[in-house]
mmCIF file of C-alpha atoms in Angstrom:
data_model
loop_
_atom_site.group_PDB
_atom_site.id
_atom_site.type_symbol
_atom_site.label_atom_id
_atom_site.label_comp_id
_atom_site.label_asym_id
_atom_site.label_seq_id
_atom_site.Cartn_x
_atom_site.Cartn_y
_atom_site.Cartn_z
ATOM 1 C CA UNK C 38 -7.946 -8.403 -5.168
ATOM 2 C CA UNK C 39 -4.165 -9.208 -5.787
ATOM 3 C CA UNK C 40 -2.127 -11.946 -3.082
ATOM 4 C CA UNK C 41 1.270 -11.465 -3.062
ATOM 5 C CA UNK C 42 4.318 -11.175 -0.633
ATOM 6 C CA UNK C 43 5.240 -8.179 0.994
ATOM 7 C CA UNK C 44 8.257 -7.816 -1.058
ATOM 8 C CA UNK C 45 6.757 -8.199 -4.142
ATOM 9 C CA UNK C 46 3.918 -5.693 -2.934
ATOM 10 C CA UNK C 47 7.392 -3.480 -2.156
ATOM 11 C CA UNK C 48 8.603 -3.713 -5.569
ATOM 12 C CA UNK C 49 5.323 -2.736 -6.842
ATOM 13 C CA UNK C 50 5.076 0.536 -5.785
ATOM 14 C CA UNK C 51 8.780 1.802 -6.990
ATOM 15 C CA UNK C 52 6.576 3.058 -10.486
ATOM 16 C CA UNK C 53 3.508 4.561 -8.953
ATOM 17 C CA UNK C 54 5.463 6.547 -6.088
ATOM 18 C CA UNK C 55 7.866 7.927 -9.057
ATOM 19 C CA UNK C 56 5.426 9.059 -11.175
ATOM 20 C CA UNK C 57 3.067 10.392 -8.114
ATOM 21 C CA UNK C 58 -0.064 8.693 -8.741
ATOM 22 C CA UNK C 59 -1.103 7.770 -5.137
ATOM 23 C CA UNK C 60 -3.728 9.872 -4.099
ATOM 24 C CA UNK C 61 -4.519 7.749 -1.052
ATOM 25 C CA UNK C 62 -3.729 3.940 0.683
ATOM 26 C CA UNK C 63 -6.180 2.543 2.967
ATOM 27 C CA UNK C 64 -5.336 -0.684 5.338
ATOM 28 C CA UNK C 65 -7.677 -2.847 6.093
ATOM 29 C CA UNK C 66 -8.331 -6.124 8.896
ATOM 30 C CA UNK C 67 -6.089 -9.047 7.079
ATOM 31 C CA UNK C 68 -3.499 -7.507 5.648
ATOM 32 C CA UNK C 69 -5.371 -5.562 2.975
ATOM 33 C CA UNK C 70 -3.999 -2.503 1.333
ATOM 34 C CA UNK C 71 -6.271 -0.302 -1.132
ATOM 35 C CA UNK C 72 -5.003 1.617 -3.362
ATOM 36 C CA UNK C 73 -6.505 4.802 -4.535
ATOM 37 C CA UNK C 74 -4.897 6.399 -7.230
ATOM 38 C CA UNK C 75 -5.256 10.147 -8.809
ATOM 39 C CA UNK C 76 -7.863 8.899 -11.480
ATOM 40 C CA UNK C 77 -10.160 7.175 -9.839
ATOM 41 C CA UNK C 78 -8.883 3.728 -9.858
ATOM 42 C CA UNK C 79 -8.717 1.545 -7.088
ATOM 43 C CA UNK C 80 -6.863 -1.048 -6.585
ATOM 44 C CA UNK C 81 -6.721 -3.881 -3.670
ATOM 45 C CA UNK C 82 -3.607 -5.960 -2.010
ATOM 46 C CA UNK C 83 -3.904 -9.102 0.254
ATOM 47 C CA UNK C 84 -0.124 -9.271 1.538
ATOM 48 C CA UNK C 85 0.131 -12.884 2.520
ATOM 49 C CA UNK C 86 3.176 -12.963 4.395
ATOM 50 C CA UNK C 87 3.790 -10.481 6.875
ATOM 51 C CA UNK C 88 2.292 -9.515 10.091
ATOM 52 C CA UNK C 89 0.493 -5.823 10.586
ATOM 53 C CA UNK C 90 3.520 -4.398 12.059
ATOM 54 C CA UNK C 91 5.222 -5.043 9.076
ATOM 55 C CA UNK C 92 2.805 -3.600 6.468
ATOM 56 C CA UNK C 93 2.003 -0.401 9.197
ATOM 57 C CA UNK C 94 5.528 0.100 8.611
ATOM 58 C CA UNK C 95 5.790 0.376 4.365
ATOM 59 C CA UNK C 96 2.447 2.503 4.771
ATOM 60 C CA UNK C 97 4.231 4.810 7.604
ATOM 61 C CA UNK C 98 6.993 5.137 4.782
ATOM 62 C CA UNK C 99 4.290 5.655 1.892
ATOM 63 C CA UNK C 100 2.736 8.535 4.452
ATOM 64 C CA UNK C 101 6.289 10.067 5.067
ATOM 65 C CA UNK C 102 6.157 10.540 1.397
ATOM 66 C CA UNK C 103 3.053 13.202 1.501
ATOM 67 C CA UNK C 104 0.719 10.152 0.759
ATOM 68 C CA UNK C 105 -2.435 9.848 2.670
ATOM 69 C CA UNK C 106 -3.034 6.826 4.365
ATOM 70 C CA UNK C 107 -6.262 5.590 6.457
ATOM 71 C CA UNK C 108 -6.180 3.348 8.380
ATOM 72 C CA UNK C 109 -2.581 3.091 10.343
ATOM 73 C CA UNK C 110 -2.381 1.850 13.953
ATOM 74 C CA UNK C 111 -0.208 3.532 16.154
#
């Protein structure tokens, strides 16, 4: 599992939303994102400083893009 800041964790995606390799995000309890990607790789975020509004927010963005995401609260 990565730390980082949610603007870093921002930053990150830029490539993998460009190139469409997403095949699903999954929050999790303490600011956890997982991501699941189109070959099988997973890959895990703790976002250290941000609250779950906040990252609920980039994923609602991420699932306005067609990408599935678990895990949301409403």
């Amino acid at each position: 599992m990565k730390k980082c800041s949610l603007n870093h964790f921002t930053e990150s995606l830029t490539p993998w939303l460009d190139e469409n390799y997403l095949n699903k995000v999954t929050l999790k309890k303490g600011n956890k994102v997982t991501f699941s990607f189109n070959d099988g790789v997973n890959d895990t975020f703790e976002i250290s400083d941000c609250n779950t509004s906040q990252l609920n927010k980039v994923c609602r963005d991420l699932a306005a893009r067609g990408i599935k995401v678990d895990g949301l609260e409403q």
